[in-house]
GROMACS .gro file of C-alpha atoms in nm:
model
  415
    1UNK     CA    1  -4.622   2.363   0.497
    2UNK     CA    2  -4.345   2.292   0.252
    3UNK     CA    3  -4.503   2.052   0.011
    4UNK     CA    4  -4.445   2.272  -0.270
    5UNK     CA    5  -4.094   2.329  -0.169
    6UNK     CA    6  -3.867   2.206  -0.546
    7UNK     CA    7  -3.569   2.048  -0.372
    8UNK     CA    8  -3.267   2.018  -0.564
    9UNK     CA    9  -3.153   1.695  -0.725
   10UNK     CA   10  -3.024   1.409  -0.490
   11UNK     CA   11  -3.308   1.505  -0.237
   12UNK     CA   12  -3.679   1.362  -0.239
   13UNK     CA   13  -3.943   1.349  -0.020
   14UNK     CA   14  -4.179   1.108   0.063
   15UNK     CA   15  -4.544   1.197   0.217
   16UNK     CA   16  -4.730   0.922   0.153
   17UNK     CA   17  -4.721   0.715   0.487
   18UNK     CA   18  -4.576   1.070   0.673
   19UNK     CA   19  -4.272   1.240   0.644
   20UNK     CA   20  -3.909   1.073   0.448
   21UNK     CA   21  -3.661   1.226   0.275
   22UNK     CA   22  -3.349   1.027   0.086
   23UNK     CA   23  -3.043   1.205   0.045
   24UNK     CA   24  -2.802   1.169  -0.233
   25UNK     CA   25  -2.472   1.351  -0.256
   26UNK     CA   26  -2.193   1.248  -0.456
   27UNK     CA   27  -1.850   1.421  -0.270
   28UNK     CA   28  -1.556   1.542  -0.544
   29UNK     CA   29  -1.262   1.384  -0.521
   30UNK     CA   30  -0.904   1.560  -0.625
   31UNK     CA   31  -0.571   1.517  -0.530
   32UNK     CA   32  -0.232   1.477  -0.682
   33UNK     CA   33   0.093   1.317  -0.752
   34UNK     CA   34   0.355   1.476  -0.808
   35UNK     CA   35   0.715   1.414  -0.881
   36UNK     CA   36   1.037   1.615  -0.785
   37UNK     CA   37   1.370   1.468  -0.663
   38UNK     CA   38   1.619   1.666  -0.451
   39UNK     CA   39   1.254   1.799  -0.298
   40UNK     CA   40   1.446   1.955   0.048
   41UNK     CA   41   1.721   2.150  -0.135
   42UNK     CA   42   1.711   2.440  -0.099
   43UNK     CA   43   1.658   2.574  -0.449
   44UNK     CA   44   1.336   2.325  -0.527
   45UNK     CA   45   1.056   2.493  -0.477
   46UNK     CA   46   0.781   2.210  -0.575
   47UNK     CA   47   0.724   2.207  -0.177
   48UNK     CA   48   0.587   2.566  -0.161
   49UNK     CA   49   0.452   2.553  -0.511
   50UNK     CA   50   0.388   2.270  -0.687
   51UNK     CA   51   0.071   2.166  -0.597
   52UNK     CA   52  -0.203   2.501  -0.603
   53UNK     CA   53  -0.449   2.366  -0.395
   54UNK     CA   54  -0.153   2.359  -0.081
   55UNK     CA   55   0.096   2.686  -0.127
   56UNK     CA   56   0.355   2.761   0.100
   57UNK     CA   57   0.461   3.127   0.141
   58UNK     CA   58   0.715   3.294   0.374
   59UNK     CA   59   0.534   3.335   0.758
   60UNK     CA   60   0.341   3.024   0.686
   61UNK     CA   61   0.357   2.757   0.984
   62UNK     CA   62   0.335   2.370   0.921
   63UNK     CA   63   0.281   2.084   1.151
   64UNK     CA   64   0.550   1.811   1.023
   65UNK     CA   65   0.516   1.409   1.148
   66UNK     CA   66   0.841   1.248   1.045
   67UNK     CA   67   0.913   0.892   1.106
   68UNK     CA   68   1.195   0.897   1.355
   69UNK     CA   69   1.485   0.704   1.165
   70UNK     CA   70   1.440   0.955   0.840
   71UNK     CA   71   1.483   1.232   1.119
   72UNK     CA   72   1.835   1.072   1.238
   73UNK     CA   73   1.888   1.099   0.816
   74UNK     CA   74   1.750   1.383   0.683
   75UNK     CA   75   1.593   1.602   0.992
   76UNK     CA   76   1.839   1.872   0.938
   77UNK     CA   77   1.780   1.863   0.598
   78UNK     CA   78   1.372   1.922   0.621
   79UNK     CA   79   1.441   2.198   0.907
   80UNK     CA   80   1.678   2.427   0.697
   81UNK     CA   81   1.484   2.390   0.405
   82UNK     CA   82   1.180   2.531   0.594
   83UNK     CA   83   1.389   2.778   0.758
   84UNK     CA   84   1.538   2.900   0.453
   85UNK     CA   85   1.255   2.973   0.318
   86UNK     CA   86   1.033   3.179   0.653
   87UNK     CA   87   0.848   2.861   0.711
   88UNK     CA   88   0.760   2.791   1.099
   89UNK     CA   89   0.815   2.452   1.131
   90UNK     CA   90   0.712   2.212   1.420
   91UNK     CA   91   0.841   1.909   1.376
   92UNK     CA   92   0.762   1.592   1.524
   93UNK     CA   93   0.968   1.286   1.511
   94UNK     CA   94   0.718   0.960   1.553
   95UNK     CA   95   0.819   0.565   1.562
   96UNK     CA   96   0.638   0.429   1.257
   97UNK     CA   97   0.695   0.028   1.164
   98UNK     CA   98   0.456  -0.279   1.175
   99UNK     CA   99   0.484  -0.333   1.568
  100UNK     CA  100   0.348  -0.017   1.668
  101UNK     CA  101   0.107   0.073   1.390
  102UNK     CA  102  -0.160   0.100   1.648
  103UNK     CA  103  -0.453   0.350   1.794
  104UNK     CA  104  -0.180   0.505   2.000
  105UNK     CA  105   0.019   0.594   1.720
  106UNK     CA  106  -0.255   0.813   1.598
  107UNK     CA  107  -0.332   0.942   1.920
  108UNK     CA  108   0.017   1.120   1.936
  109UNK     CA  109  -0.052   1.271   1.581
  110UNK     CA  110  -0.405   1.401   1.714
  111UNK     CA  111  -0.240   1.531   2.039
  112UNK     CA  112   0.057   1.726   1.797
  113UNK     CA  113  -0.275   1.834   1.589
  114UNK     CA  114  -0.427   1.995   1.867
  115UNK     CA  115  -0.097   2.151   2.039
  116UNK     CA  116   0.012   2.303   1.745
  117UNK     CA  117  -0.382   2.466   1.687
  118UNK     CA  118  -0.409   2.383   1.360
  119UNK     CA  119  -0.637   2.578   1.094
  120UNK     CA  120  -0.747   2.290   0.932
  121UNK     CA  121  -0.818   2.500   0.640
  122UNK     CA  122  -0.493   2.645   0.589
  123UNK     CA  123  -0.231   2.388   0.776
  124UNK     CA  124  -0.230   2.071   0.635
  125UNK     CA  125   0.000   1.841   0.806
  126UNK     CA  126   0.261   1.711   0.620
  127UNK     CA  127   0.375   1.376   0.706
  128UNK     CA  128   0.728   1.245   0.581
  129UNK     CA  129   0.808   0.877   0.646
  130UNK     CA  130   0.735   0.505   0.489
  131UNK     CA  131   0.394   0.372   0.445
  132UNK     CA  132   0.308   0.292   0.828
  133UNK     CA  133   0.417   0.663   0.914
  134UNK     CA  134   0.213   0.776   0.624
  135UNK     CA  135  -0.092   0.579   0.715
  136UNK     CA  136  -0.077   0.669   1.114
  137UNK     CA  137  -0.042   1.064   0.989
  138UNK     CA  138  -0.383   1.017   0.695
  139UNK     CA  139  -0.577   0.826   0.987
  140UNK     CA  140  -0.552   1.098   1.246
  141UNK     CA  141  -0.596   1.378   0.985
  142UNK     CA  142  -0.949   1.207   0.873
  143UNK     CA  143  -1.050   1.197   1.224
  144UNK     CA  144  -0.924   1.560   1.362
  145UNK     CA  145  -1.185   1.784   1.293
  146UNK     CA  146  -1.340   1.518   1.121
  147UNK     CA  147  -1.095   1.601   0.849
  148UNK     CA  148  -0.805   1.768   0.778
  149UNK     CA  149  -0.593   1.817   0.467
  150UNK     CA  150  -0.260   1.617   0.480
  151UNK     CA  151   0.049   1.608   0.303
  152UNK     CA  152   0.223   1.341   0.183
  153UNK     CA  153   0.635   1.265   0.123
  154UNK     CA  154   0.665   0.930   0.082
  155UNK     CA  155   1.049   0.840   0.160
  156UNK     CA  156   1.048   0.435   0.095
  157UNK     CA  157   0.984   0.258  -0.218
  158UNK     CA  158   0.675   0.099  -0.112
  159UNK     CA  159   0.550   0.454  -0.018
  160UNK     CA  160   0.640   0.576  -0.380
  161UNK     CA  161   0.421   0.304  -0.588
  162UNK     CA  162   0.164   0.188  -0.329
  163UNK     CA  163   0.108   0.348   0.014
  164UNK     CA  164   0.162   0.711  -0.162
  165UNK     CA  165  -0.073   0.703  -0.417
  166UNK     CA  166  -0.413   0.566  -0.302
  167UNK     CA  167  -0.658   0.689  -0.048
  168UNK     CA  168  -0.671   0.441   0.240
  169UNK     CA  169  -0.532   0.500   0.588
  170UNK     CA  170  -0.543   0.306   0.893
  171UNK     CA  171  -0.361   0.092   1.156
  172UNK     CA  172  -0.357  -0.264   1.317
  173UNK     CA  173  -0.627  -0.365   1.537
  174UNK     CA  174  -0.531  -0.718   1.771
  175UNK     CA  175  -0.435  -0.954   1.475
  176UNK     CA  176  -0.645  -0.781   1.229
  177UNK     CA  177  -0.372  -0.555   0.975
  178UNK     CA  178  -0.525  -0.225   0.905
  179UNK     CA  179  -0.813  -0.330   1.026
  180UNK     CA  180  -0.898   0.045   1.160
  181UNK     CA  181  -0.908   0.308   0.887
  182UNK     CA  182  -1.084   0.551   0.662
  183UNK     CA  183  -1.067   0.607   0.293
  184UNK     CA  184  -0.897   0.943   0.318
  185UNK     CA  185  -0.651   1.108   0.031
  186UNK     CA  186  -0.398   1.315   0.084
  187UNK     CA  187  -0.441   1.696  -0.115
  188UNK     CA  188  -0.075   1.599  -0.231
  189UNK     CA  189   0.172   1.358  -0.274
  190UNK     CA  190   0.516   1.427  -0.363
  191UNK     CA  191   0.730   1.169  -0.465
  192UNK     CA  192   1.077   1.193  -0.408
  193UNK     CA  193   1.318   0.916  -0.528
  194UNK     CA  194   1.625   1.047  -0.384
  195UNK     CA  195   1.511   0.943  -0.031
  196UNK     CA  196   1.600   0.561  -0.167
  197UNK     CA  197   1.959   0.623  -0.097
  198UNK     CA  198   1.974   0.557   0.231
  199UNK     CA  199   1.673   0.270   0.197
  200UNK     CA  200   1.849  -0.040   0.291
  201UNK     CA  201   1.772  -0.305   0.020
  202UNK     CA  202   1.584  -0.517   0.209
  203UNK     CA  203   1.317  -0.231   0.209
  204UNK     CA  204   1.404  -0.188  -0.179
  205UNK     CA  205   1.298  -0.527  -0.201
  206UNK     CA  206   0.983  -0.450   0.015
  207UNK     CA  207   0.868  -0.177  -0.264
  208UNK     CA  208   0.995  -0.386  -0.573
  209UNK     CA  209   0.727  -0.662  -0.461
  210UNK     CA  210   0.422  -0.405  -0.483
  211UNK     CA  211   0.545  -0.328  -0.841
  212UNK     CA  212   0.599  -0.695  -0.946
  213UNK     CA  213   0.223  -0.704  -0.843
  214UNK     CA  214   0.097  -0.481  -1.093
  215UNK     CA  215   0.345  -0.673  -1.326
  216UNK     CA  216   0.174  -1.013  -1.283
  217UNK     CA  217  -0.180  -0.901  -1.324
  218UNK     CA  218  -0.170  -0.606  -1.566
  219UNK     CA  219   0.151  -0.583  -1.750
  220UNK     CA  220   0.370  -0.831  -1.909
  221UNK     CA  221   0.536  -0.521  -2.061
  222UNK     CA  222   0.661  -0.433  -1.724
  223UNK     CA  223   0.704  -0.793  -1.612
  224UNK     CA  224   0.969  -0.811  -1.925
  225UNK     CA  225   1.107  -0.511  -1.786
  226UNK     CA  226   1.169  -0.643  -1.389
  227UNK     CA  227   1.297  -0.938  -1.526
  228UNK     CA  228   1.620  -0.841  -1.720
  229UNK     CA  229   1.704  -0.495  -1.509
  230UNK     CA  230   1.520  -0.551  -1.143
  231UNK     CA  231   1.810  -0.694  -0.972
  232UNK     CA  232   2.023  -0.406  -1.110
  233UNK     CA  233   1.779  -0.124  -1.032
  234UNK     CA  234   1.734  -0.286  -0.707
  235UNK     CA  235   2.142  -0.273  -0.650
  236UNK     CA  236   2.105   0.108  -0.772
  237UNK     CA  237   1.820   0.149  -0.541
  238UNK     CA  238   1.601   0.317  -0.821
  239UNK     CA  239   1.831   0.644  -0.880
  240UNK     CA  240   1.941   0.571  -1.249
  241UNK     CA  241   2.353   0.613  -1.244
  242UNK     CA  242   2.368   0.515  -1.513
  243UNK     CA  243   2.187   0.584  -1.871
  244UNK     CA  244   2.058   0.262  -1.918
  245UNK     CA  245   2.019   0.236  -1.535
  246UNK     CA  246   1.807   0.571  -1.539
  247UNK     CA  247   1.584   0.452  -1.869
  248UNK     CA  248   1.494   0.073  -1.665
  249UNK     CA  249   1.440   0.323  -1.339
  250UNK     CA  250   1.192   0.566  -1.502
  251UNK     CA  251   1.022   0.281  -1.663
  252UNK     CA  252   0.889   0.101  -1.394
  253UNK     CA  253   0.813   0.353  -1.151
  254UNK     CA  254   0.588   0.567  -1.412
  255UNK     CA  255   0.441   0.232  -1.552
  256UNK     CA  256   0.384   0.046  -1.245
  257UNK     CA  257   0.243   0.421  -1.048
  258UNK     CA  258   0.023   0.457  -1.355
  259UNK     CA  259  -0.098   0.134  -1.350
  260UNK     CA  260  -0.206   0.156  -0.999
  261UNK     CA  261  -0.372   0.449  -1.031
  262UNK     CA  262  -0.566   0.355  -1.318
  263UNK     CA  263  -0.713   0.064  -1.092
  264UNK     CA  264  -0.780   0.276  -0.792
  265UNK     CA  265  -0.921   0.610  -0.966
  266UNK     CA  266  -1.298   0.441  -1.094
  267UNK     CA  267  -1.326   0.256  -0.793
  268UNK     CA  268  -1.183   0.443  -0.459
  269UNK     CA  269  -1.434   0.363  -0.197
  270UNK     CA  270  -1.402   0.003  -0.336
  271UNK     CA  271  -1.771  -0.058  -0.451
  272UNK     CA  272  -1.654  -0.318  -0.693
  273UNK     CA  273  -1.498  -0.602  -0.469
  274UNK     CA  274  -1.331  -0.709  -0.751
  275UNK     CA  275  -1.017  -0.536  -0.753
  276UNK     CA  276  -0.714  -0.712  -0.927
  277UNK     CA  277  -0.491  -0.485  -0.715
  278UNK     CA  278  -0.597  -0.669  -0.455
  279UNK     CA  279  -0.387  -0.969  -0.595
  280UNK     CA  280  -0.118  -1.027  -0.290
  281UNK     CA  281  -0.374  -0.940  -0.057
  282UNK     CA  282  -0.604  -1.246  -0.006
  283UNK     CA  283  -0.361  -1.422   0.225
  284UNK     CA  284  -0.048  -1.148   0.348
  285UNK     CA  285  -0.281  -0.981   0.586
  286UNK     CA  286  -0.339  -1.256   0.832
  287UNK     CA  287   0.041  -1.414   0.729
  288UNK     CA  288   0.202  -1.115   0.759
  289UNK     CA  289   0.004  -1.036   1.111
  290UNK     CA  290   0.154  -1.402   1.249
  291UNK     CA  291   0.441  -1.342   1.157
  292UNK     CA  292   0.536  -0.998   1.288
  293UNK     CA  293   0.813  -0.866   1.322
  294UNK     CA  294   0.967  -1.111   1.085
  295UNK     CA  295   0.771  -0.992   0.769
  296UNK     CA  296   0.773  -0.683   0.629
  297UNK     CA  297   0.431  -0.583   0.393
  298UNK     CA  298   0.588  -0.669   0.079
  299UNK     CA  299   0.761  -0.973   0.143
  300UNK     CA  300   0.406  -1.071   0.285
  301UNK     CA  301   0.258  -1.011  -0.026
  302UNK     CA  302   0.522  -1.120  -0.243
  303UNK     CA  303   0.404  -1.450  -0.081
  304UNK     CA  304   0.133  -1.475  -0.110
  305UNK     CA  305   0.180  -1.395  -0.473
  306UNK     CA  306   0.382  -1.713  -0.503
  307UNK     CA  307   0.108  -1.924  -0.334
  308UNK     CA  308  -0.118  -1.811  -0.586
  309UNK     CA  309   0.107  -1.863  -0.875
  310UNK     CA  310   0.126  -2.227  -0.748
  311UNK     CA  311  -0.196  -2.219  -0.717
  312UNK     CA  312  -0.296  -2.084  -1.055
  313UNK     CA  313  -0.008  -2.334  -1.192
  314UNK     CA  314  -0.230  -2.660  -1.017
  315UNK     CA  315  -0.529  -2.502  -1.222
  316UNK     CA  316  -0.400  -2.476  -1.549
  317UNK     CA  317  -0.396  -2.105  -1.586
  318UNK     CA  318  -0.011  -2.086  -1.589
  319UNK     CA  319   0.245  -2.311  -1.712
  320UNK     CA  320   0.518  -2.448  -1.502
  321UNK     CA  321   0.768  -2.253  -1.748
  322UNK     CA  322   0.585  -1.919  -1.644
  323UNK     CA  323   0.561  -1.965  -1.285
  324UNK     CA  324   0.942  -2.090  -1.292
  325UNK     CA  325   0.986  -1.766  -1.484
  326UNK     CA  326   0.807  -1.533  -1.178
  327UNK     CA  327   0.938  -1.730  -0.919
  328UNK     CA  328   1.337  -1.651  -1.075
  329UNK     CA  329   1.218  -1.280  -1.099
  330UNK     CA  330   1.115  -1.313  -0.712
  331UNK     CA  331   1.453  -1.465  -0.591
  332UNK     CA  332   1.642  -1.191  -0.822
  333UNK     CA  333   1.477  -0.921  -0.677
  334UNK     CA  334   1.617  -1.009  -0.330
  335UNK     CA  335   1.235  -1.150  -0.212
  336UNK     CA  336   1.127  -1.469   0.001
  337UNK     CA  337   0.936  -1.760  -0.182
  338UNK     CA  338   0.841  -1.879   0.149
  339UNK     CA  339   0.805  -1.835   0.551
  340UNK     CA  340   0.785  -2.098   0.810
  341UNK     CA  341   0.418  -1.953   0.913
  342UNK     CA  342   0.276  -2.132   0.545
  343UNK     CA  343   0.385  -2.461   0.756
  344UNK     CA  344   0.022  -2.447   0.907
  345UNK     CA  345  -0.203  -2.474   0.628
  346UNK     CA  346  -0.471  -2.419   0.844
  347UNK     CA  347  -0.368  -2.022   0.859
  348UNK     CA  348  -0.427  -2.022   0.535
  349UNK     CA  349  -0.773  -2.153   0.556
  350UNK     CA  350  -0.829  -1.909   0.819
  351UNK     CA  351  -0.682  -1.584   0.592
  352UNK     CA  352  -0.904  -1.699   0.345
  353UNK     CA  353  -1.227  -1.719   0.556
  354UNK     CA  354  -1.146  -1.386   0.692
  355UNK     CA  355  -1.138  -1.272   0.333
  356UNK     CA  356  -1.458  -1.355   0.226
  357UNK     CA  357  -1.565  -1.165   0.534
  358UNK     CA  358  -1.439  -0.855   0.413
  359UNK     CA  359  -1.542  -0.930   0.089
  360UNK     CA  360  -1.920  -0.942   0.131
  361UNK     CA  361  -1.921  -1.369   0.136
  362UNK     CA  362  -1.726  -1.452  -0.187
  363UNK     CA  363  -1.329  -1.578  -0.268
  364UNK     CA  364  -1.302  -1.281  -0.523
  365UNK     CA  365  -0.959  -1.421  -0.530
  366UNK     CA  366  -0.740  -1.270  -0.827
  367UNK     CA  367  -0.555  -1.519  -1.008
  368UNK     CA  368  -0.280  -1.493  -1.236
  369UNK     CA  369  -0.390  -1.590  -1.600
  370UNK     CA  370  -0.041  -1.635  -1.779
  371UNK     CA  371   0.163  -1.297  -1.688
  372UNK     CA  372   0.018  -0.994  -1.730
  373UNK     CA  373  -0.338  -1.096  -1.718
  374UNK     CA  374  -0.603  -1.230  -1.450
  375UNK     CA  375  -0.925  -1.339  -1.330
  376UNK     CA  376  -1.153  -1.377  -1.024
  377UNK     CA  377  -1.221  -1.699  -0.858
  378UNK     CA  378  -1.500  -1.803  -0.590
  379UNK     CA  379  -1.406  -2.171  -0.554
  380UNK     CA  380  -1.062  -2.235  -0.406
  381UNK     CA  381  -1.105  -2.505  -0.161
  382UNK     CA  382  -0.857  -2.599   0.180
  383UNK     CA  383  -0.748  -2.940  -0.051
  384UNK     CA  384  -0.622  -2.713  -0.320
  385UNK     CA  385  -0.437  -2.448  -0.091
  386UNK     CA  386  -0.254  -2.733   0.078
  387UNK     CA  387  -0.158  -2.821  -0.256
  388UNK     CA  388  -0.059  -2.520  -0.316
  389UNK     CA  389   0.150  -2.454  -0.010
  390UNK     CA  390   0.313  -2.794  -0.097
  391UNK     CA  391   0.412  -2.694  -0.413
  392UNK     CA  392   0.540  -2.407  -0.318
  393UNK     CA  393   0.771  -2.602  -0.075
  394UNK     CA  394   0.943  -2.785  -0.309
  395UNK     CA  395   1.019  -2.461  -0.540
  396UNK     CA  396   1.136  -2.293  -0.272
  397UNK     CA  397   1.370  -2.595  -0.169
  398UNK     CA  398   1.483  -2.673  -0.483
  399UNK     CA  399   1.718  -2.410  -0.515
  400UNK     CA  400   1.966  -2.526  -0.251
  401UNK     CA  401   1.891  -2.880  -0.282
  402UNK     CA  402   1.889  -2.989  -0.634
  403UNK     CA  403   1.889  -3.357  -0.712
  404UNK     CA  404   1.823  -3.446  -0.355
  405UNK     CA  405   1.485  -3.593  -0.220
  406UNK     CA  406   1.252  -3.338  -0.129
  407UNK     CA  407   1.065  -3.322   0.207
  408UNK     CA  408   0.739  -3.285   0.263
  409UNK     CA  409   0.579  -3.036   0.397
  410UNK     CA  410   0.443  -3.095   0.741
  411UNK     CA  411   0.079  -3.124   0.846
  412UNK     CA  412  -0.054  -2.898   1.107
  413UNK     CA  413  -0.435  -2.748   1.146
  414UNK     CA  414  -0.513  -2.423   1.324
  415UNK     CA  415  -0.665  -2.465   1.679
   0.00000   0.00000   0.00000
């Protein structure tokens, strides 16, 4: 009966051994960054206005998932502001770190969801917290409804340049980090630097390492930049007291955000497995997963990042002088070279197996090429990462025990 209907593009049929259709669709995707410090005073209005697609106007009435430390901090602040300007806020204070970024984590979000009766088409949530908070609030907003818009405020460094500006959610699952998620953006994020305050700078640290990332395997420009002023913008915790301060601050944050961004925008959904941003990554999941609580995401990755400098340094593609160079820029920005957990080599066999599970049966391991540059590899064997791992060793003992014998790293293999 409908074999003359003209379907539009992206739908065919096929009649020749009975009824098929194929269905293509290709799904818009927009959402924004935007920047505004001091964004709960009361006189800022980028909240309410500075994103279109999510206005705020007197009589409106927001869901808000804080992380429950920034609440003890700044909860008065985010419940005046709202007051002040007709806002009816309901705010819920969540704990958000590594131990319980879990299912039931997003299961209080969903239950807050569907107390509050939320117009999904006119309530996004806003969420206001580090990375895990962040995460837990995206996950459960993908799922309620099967989607709802979100908000984000970022209020920790890491949040700022890496958690706040892509499009993946999720939480833990057993051993497996983030191994439950869905690619989900937020309408908005706003970044706000004057959260970093009150950041102690161990978390500093934490953010510093996703930027050093982007450093090593796109920009020497901004590698030359962490390594005379990091330590210092570190100390200042990003808020620029000073002119020269405030000129190092700006810097990074718009190079290394932009950077990011220009990875992530052609390749969301992550068709292309390939993904230098993904440098840090190969071996911090399952590291950072054995050693929780002790780790937090960045000093996991920050790592790993030295593993793979060694690494790259065994193969050639880096000179001892350069990975001497961003191991110094490591140590000054207040980051480990090494954890205890790299003692069994065979956990790094196993991260790297469970890599190449995710990443449809190759390595795709990004290497450092120099500073600044990269490549992909499909070949590292369990000889070169205990290597490696040795190597790293005696950098990271050489510090405190220069001109004395160095010991060797001790042999142990996964059960």
């Amino acid at each position: 009966m409908r074999s003359g209907t003209a379907f539009t593009q992206g739908l065919r049929q096929a009649v020749d051994d009975g009824p098929a259709w194929t269905v293509e669709a290709v799904r818009q995707v927009r959402y924004h960054v935007v920047s505004s410090d001091g964004l709960f005073v009361p006189g800022n209005t980028a909240l309410l206005n500075g994103c279109p697609e999510v206005p705020m106007s007197r009589g409106d009435r927001r869901l808000v998932v804080i992380d429950e430390n920034v609440d003890l901090l700044y909860g008065a602040l985010v419940r005046e502001y709202f007051a002040a300007h007709g806002i009816e806020a309901t705010v819920v204070a969540l704990r958000a770190d590594e131990t319980v970024k879990q299912w039931d984590a997003v299961s209080r979000v969903v239950d807050a969801m569907n107390a509050f009766g939320i117009d999904r088409r006119r309530e996004p949530v806003i969420a206001i917290g580090g990375g895990v908070l962040t995460d837990i609030v995206g996950f459960a907003a993908s799922l309620y409804r099967r989607g709802t818009p979100y908000i984000r405020i970022p209020t920790t460094l890491i949040g700022l340049v890496d958690a706040g500006v892509g499009v993946k959610t999720g939480v833990n699952y057993e051993r497996g980090k983030n191994r439950l998620g869905t690619y989900a953006p937020a309408t908005v994020t706003f970044l706000d630097r004057s959260f970093l305050r009150s950041l102690p700078l161990r978390h500093v640290s934490n953010g510093l390492a996703e930027i050093l990332k982007m450093a090593l395997i796109r920009s020497e420009d901004l590698f030359t930049l962490l390594e005379p002023h990091g330590a210092a913008v570190r100390a200042d915790r990003l808020q620029g007291t000073t002119g020269e301060l405030a000129t190092a601050s700006n810097a990074i944050i718009a190079e290394s955000i932009h950077l990011m961004l220009e990875e992530l925008q052609p390749n969301l959904w992550e068709s292309t497995l390939e993904r230098c941003v993904d440098y840090g990554h190969t071996f911090s999941p399952t590291l950072e997963m054995h050693a929780l609580p002790e780790l937090l995401h960045g000093e996991a990755v920050v790592i790993d990042m030295a593993l793979t400098t060694a690494l790259a340094t065994l193969r050639g593609d880096m000179t001892e002088a350069q990975a001497d160079r961003v191991l110094a820029v490591i140590r000054s920005l207040g980051l480990p070279l090494w954890n205890d957990v790299l003692h069994d080599t065979g956990l790094l066999e196993e991260a790297l197996r469970d890599t190449v599970r995710h990443r449809d049966g190759q390595q795709r391991l990004p290497l450092p090429v120099g500073i600044g540059r990269h490549r992909f590899v499909n070949d590292v064997t369990p000889a070169e990462l205990r290597d490696a791992a040795r190597l790293l060793w005696e950098k990271h003992r050489s510090p405190a025990h220069a001109g004395t014998a160095v010991a060797p790293l001790p042999e142990k293999v996964s059960a």
